[in-house]
mmCIF file of C-alpha atoms in Angstrom:
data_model
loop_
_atom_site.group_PDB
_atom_site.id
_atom_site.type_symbol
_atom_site.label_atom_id
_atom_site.label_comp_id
_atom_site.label_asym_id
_atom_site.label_seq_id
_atom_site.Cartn_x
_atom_site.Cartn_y
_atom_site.Cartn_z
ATOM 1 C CA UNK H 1 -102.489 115.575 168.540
ATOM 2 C CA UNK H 2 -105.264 117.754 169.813
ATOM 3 C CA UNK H 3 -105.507 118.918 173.255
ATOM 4 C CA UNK H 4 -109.518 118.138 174.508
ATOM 5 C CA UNK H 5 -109.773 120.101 177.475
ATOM 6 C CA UNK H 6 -107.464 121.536 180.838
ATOM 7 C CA UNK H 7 -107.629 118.123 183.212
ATOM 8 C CA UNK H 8 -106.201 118.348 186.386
ATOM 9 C CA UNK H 9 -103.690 120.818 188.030
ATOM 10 C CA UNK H 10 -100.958 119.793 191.215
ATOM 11 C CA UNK H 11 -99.370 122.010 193.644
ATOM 12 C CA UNK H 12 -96.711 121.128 195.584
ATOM 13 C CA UNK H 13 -97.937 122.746 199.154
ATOM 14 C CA UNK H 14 -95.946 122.984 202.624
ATOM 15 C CA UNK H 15 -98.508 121.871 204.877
ATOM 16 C CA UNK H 16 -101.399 119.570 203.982
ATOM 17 C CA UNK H 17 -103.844 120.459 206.538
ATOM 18 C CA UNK H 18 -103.923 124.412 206.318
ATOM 19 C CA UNK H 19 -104.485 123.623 202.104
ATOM 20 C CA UNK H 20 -107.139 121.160 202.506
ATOM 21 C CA UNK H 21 -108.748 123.292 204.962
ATOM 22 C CA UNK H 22 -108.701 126.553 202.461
ATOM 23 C CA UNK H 23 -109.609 124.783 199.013
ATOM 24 C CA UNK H 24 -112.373 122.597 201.129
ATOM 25 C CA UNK H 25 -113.834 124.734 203.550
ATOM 26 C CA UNK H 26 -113.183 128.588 202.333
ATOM 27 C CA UNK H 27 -113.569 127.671 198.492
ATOM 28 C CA UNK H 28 -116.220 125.030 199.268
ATOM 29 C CA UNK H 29 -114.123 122.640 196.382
ATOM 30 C CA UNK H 30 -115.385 119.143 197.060
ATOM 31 C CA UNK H 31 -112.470 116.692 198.683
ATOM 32 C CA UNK H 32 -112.350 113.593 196.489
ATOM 33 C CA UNK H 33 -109.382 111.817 198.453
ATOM 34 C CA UNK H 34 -108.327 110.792 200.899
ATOM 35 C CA UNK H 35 -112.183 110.485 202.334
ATOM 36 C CA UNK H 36 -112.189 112.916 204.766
ATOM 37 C CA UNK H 37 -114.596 111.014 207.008
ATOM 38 C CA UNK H 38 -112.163 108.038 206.708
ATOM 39 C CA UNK H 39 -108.783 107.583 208.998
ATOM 40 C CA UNK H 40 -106.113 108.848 208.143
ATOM 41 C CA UNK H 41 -104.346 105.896 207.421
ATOM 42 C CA UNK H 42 -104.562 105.062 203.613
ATOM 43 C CA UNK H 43 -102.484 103.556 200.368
ATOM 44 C CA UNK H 44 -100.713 107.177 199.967
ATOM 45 C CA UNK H 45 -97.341 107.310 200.446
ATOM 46 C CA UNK H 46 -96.762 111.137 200.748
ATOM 47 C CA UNK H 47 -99.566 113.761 202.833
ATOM 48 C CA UNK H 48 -101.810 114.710 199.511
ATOM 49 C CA UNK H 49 -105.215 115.509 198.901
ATOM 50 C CA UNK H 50 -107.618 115.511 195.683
ATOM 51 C CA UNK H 51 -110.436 117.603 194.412
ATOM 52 C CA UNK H 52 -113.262 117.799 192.128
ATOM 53 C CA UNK H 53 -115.870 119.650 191.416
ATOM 54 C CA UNK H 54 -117.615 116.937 189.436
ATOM 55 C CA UNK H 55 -116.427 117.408 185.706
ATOM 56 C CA UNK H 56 -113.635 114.818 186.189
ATOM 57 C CA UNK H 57 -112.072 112.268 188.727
ATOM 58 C CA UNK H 58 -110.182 115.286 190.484
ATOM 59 C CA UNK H 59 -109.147 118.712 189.030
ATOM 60 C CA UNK H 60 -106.963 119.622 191.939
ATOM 61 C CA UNK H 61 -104.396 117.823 193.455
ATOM 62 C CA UNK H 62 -101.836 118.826 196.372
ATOM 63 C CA UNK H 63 -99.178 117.046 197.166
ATOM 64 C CA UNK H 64 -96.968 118.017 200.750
ATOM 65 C CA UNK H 65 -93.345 118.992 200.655
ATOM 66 C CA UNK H 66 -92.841 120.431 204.357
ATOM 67 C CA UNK H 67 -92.979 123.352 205.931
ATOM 68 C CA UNK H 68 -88.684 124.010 204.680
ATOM 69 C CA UNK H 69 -89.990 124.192 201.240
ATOM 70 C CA UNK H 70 -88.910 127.571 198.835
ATOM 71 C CA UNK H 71 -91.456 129.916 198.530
ATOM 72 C CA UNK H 72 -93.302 131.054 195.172
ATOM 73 C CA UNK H 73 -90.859 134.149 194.167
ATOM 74 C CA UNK H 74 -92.695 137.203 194.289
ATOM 75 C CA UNK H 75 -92.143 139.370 190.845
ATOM 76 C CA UNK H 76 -91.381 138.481 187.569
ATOM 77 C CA UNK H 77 -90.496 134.443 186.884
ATOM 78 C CA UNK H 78 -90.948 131.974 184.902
ATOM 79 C CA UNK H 79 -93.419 129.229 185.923
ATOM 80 C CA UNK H 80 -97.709 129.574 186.683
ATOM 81 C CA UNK H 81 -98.880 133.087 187.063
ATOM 82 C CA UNK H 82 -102.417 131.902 188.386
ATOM 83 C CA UNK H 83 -104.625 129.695 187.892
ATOM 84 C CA UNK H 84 -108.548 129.919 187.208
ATOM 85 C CA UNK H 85 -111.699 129.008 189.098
ATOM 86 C CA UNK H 86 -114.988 129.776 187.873
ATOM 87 C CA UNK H 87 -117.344 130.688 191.079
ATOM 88 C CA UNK H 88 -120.900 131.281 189.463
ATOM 89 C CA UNK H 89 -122.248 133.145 186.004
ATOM 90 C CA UNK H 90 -123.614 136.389 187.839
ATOM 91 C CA UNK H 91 -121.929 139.705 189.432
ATOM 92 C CA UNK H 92 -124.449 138.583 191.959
ATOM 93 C CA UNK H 93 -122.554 135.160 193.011
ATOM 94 C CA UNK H 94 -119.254 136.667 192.902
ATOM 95 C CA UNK H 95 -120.373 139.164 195.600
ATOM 96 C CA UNK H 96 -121.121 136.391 197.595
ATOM 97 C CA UNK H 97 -117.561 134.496 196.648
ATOM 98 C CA UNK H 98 -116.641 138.340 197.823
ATOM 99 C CA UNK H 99 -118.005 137.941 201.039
ATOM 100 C CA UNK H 100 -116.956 134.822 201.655
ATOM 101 C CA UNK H 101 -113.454 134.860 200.936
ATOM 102 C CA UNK H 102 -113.673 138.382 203.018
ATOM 103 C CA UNK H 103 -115.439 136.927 206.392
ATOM 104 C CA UNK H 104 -112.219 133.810 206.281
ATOM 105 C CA UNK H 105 -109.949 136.719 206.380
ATOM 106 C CA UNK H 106 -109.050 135.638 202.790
ATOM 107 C CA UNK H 107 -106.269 138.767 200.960
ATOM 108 C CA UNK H 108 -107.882 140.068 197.800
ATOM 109 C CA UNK H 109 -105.051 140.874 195.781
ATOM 110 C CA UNK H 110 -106.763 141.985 192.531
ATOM 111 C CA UNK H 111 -110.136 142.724 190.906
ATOM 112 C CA UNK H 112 -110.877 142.846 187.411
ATOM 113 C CA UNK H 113 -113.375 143.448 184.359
ATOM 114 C CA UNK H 114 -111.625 141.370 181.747
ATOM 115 C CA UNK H 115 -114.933 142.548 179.609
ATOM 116 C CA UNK H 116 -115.246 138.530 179.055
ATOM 117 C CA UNK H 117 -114.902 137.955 182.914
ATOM 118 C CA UNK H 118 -115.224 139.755 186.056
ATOM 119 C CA UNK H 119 -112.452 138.464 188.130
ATOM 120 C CA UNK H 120 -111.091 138.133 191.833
ATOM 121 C CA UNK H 121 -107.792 137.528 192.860
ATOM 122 C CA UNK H 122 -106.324 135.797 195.919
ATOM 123 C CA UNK H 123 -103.477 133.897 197.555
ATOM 124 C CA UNK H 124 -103.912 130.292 198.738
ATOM 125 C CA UNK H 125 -101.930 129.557 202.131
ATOM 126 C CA UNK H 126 -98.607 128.944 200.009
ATOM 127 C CA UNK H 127 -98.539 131.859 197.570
ATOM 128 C CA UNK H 128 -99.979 130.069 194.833
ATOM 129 C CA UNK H 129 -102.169 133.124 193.055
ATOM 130 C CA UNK H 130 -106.082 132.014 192.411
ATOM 131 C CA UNK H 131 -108.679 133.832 189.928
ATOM 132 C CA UNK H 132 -111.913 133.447 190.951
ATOM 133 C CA UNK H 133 -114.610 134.729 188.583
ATOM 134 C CA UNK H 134 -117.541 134.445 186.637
ATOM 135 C CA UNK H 135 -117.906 134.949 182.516
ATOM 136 C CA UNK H 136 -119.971 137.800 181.620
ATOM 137 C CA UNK H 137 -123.428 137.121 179.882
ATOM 138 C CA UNK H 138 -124.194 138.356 176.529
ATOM 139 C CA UNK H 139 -120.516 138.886 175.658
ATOM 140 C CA UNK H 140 -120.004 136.712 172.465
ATOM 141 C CA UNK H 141 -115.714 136.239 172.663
ATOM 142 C CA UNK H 142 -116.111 133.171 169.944
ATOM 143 C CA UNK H 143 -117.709 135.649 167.106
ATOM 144 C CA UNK H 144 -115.924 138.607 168.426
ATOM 145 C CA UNK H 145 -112.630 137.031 169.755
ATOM 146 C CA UNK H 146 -110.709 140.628 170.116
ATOM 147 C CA UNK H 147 -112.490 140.827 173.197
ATOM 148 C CA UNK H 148 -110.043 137.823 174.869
ATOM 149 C CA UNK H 149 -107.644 140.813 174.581
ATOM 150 C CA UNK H 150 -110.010 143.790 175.381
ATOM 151 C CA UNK H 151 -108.166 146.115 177.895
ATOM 152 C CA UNK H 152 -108.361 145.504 181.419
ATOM 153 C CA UNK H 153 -110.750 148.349 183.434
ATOM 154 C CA UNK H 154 -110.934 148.202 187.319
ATOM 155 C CA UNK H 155 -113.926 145.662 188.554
ATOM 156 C CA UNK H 156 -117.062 147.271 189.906
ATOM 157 C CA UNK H 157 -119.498 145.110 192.055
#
């Protein structure tokens, strides 16, 4: 077997409205389902919502458990530590993700030079962590693959 590519990742999420609303209209990801100019009757049987920002039928998928659901322990656990998102290929569209994420009173939580990526951090509504960032041009990691593990340095923009 050979793994192809990373296709699709699902969060369970307490309330299906406040998610949508942050991964649609703060992160801009496209809604693929249900249609959000359709009614909200449809052929789901639980409150979930799909994304995609083209490369596939739907990278993102969130699926409602209620607002009585266990929060994402804080600290050291086993399980997803964060997940990825790449917002542009310049330090020049991150500043903008920057602002953006800022002006919807979005948490940054981290910023780093991964000297492969330059990287922001945030929470989505339910804890879930979120990298946001943009690989650096000119850095070769494929003939020079010590740099996936180059140390970590504070990010600059």
């Amino acid at each position: 077997m050979e793994i192809k590519e990373l296709g699709h990742l699902v969060l369970y999420v307490r309330n299906i409205e406040r998610s949508v609303a942050f991964y649609r209209d703060v992160l801009g990801w496209r809604q693929v389902f249900p249609d959000p100019a359709a009614s909200a009757d449809g052929p789901l049987r639980v409150p979930a919502a799909g994304f995609s920002a083209g490369r596939t039928h739907h990278e993102l998928l969130l699926i409602e458990v209620g607002e009585d659901a266990a929060a994402v322990p804080a600290g050291r656990r086993i399980g997803l530590y964060h997940f990825g998102l790449k917002v542009g290929d310049t330090d020049d569209e991150l500043r903008e993700v920057l602002a953006r994420i800022r002006e919807a009173g979005v948490d940054i939580v981290g910023a780093s030079d991964h000297t492969i990526t330059h990287s922001l951090y945030i929470l989505d509504p339910d804890g879930n962590e979120i990298e946001l960032y943009i690989d650096v041009a000119g850095v070769d990691w494929q003939s020079q693959p010590h740099l996936i593990a180059a140390p970590i340095r504070p990010l600059r923009l």
